[in-house]
XYZ file of N, CA, C and O in Angstrom:
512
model
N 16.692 5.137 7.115
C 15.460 4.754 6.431
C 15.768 3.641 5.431
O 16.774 3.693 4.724
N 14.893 2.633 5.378
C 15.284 1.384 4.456
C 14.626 2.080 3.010
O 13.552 2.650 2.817
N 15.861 1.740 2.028
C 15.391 2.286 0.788
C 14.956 1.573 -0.016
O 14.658 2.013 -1.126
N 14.742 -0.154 0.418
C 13.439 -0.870 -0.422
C 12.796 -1.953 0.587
O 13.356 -2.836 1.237
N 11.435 -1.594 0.504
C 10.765 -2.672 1.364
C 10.621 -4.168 0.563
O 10.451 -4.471 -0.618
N 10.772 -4.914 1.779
C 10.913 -6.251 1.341
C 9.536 -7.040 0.737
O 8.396 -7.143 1.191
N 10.162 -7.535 -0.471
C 8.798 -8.245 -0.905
C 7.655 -9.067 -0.149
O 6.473 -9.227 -0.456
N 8.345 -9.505 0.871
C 7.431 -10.453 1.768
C 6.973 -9.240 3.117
O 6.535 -9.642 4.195
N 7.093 -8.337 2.928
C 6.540 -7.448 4.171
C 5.589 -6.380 3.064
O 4.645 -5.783 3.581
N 5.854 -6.170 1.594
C 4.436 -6.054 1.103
C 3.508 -7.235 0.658
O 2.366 -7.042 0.240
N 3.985 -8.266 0.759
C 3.412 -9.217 -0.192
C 2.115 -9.112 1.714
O 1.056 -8.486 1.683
N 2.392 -9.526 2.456
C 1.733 -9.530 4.078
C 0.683 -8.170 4.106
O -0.547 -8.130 4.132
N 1.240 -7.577 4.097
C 0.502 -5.820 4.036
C -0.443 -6.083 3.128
O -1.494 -5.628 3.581
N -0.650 -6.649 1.937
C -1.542 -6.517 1.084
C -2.557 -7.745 1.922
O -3.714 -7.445 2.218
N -2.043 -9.004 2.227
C -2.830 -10.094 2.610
C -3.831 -8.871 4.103
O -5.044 -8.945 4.301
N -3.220 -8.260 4.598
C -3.949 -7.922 5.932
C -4.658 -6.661 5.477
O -5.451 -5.993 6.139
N -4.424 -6.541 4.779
C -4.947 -4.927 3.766
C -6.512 -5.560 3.548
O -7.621 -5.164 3.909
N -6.069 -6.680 2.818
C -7.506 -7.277 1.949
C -8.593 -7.927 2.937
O -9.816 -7.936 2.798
N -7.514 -8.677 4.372
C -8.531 -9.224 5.293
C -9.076 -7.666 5.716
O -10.059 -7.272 5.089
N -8.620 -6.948 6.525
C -9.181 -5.234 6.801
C -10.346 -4.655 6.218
O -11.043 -3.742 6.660
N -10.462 -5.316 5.157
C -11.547 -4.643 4.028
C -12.258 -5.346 3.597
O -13.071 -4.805 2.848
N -12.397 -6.789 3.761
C -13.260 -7.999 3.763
C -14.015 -7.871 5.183
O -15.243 -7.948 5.147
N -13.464 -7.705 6.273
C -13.725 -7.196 7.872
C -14.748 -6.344 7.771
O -15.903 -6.612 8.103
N -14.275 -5.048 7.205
C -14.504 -3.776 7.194
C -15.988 -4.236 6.955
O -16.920 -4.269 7.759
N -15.945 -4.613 5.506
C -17.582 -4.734 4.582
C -18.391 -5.811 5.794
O -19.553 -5.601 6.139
N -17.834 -6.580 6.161
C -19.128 -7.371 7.048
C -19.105 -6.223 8.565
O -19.787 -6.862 9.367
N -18.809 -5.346 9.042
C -18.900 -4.660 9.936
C -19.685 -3.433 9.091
O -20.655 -3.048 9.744
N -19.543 -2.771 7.917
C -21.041 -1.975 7.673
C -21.825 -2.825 7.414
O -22.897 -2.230 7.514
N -22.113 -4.181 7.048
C -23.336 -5.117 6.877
C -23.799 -5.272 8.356
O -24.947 -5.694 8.494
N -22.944 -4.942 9.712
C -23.382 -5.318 10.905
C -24.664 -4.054 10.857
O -25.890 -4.145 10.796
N -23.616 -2.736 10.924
C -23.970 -1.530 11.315
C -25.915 -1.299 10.711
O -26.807 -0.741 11.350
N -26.011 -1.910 9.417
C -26.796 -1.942 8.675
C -28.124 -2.532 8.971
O -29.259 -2.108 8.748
N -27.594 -3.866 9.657
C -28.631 -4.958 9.826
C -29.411 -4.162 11.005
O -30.609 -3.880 11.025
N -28.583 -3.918 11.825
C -28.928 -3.214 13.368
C -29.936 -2.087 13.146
O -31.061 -2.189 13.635
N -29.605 -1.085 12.475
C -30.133 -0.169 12.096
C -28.830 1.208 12.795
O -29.286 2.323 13.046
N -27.887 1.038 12.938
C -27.330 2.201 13.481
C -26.048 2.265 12.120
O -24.914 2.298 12.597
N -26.082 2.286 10.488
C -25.192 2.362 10.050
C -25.809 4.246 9.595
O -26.984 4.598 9.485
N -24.737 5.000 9.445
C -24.741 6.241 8.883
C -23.384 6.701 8.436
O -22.463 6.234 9.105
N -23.023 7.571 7.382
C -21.808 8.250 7.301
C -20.519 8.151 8.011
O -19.433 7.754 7.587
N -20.886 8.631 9.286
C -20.061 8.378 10.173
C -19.452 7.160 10.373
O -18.312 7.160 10.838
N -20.053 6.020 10.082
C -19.678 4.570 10.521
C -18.706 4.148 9.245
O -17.928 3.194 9.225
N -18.915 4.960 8.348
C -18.301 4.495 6.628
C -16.823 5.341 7.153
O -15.671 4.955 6.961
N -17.161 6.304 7.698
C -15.857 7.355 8.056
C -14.796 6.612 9.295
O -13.567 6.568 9.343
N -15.657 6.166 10.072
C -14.506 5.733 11.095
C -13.962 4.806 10.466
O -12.738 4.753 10.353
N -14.806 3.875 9.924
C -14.083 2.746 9.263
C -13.613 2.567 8.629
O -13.046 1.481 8.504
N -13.514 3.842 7.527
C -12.018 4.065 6.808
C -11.138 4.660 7.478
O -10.042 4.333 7.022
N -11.012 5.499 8.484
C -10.650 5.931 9.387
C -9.437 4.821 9.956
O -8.216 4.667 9.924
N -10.354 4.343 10.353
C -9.121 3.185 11.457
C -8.782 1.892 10.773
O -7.905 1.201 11.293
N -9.506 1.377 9.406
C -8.347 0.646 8.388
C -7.129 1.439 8.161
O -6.001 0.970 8.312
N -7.309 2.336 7.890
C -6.103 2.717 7.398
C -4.984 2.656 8.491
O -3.932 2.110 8.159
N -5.111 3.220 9.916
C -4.317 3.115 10.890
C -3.974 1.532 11.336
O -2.919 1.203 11.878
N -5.140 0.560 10.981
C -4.345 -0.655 11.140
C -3.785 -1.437 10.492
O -3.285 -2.510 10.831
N -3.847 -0.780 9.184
C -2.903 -1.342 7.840
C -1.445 -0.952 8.318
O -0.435 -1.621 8.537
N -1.828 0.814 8.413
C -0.346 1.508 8.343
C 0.175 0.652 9.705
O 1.398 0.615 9.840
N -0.343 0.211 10.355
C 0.268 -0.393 11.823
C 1.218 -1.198 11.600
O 2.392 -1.227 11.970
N 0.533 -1.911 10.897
C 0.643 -3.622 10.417
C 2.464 -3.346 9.494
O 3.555 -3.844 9.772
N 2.094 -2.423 8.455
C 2.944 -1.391 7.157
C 4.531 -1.581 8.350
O 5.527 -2.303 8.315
N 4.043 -0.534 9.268
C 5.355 -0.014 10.219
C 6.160 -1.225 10.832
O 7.320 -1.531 10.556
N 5.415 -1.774 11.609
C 5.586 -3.387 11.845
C 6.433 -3.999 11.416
O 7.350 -4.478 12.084
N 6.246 -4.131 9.858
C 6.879 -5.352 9.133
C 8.179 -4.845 8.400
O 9.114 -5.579 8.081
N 8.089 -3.087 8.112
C 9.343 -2.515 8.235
C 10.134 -2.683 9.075
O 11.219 -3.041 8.617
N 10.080 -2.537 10.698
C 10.755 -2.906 11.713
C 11.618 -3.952 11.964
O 12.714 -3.899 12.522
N 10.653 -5.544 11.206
C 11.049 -6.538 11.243
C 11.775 -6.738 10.412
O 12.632 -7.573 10.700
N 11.840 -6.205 9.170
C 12.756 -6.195 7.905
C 13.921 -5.739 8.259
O 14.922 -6.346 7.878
N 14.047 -4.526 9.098
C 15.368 -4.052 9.688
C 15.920 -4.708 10.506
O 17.103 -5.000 10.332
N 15.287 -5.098 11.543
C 15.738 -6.166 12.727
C 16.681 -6.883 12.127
O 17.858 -6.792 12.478
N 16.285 -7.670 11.166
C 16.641 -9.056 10.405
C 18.594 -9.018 9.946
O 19.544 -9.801 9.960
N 18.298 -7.497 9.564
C 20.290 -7.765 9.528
C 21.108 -6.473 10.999
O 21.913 -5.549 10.885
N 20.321 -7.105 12.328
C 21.121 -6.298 13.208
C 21.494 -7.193 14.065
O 21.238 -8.332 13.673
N 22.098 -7.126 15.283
C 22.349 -7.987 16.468
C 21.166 -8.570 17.451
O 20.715 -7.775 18.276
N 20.814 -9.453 17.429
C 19.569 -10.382 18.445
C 19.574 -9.095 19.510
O 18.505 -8.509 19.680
N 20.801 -8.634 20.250
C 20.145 -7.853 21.031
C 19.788 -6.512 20.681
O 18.867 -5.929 21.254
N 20.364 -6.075 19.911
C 20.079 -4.768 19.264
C 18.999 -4.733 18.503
O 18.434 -3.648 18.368
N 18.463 -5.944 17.825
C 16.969 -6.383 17.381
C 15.920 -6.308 18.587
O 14.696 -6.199 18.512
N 16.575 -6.378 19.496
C 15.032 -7.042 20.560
C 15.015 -5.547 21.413
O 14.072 -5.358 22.181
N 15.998 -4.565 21.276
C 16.006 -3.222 21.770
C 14.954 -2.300 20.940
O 14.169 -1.470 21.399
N 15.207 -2.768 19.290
C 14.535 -1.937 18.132
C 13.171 -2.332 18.179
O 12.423 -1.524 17.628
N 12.366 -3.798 18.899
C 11.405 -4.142 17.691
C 10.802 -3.496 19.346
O 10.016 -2.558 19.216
N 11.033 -3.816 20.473
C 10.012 -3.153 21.899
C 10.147 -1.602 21.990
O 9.604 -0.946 22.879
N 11.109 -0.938 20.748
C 11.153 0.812 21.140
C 10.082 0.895 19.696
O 9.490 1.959 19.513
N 9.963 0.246 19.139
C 8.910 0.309 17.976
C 7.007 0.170 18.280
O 6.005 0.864 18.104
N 7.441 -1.459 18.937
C 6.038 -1.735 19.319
C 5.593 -0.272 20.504
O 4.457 0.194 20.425
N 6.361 0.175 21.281
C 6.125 1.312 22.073
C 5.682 2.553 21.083
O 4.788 3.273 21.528
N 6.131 2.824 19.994
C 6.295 4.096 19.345
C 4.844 3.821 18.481
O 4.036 4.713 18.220
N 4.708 2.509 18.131
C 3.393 2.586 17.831
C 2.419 2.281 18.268
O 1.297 2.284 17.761
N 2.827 1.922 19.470
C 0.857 1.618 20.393
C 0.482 3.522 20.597
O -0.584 4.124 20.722
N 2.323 4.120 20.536
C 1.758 5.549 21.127
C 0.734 6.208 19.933
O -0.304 6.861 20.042
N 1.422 5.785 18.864
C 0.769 6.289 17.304
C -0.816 5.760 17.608
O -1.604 6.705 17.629
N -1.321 4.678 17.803
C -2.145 4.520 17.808
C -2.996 4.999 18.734
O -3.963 5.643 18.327
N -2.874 4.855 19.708
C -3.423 5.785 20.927
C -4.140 7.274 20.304
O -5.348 7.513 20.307
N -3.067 8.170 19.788
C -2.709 9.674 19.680
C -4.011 9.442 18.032
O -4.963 10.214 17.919
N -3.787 8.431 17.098
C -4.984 8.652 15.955
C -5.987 8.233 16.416
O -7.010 8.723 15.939
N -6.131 7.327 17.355
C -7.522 6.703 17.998
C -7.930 7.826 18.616
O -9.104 8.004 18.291
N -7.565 8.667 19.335
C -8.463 9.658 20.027
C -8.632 10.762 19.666
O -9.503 11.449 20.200
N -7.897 11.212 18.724
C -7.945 11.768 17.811
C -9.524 12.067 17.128
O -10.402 12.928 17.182
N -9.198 10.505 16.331
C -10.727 9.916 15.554
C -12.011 10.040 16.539
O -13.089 10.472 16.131
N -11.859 9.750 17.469
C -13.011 9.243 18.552
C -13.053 11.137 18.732
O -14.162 11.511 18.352
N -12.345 12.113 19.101
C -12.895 13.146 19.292
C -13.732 14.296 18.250
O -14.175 15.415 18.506
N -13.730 13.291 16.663
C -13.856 14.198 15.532
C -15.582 13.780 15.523
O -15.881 12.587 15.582
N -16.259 14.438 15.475
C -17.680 13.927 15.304
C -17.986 13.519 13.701
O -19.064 13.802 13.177
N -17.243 13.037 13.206
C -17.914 12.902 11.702
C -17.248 11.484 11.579
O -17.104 10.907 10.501
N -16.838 10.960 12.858
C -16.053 9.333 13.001
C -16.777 8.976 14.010
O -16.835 9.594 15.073
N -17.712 7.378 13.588
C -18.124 6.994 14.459
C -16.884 6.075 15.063
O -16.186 5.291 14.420
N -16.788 6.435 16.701
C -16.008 5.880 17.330
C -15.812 4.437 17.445
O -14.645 4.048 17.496
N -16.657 3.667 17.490
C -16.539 2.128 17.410
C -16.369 1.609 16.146
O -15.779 0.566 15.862
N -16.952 2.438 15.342
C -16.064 1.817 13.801
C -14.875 2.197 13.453
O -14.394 1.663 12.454
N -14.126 3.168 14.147
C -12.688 3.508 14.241
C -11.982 2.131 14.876
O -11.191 1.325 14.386
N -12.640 2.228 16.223
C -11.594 1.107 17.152
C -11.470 -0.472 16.513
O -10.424 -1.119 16.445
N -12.701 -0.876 16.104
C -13.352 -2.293 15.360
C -11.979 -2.545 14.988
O -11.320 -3.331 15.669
N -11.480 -1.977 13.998
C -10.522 -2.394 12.885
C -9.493 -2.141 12.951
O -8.840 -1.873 11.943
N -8.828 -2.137 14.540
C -8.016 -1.847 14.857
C -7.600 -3.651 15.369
O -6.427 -3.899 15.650
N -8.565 -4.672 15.433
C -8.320 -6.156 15.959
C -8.358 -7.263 14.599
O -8.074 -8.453 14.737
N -8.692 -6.748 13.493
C -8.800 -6.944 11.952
C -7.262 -7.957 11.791
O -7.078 -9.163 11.624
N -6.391 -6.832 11.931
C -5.006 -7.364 11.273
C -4.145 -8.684 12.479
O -3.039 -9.224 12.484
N -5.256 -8.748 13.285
C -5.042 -9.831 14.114
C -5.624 -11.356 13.982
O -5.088 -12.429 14.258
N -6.734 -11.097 13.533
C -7.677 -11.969 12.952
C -7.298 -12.760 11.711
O -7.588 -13.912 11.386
N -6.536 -11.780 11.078
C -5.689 -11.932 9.763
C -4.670 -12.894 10.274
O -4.714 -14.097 10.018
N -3.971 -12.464 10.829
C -2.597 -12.819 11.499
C -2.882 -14.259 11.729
O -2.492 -15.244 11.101
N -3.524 -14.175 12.598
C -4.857 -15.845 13.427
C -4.621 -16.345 11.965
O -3.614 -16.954 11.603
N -5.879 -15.943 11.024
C -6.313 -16.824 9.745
C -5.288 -17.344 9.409
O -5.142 -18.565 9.458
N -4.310 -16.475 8.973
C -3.279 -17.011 8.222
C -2.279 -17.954 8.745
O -1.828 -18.834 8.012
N -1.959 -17.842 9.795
C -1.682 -18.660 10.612
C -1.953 -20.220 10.652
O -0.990 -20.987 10.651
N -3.531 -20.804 10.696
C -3.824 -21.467 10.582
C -4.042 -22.673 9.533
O -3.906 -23.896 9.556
N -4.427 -21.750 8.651
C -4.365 -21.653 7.093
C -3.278 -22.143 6.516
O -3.470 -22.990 5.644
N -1.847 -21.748 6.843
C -0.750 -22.161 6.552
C 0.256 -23.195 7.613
O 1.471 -23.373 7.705
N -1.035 -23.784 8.377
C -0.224 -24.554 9.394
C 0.709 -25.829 8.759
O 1.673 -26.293 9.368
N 0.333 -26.229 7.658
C 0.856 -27.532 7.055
C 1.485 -27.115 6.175
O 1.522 -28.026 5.348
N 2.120 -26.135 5.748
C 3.142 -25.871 5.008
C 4.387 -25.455 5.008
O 5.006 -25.359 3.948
């Protein structure tokens, strides 16, 4: 277990934390406009931020470790990871989707958030 996470893998977590929840709020403004926002939609969608933060969280731990191992022993760790957490995600996604007090599409929504992020920032920082 790494006994300090790296400043630049929280300093990221917080940037995709904040896009997640900037996301989040214009997806209950969707739910709203439509007329289908209720409880449930506030629930999934805290619901599945959190699983795509913690995603994002696990992720960048991984990569922090990678960073002082062998290229191949890195590229063994980061595809037995990305595996261990699509399974994580899978196993809380259906999870969520089987609990009736989570609306299911506001679970999944914000599960493509920390990608969008990823995108933004990306772009955003192309000239630097």
């Amino acid at each position: 277990m790494l006994k300090k996470v790296d400043p630049v893998v929280m300093k990221e977590t917080r940037y995709i934390a904040i896009t997640v929840l900037i996301l989040s709020a214009l997806m209950q403004a969707v739910f709203l406009i439509i007329g289908q926002w209720n409880y449930t939609v506030l629930l999934g969608n805290l619901y599945g931020a959190v699983i795509a933060v913690g995603n994002f969280f696990l992720m960048g731990l991984t990569v922090q470790k990678c960073l002082t191992m062998e290229p191949d022993d890195a590229k063994k760790r980061m595809k037995l990871s990305q595996q261990g957490r699509l399974l994580m995600l899978l196993v809380f996604c259906m999870t969520g989707a089987a609990l009736p007090w989570l609306n299911t599409i506001a679970l999944l929504v914000p599960q493509f958030f920390p990608r969008i992020g990823v995108t933004v920032r990306g772009l955003t920082m192309k000239g630097e």
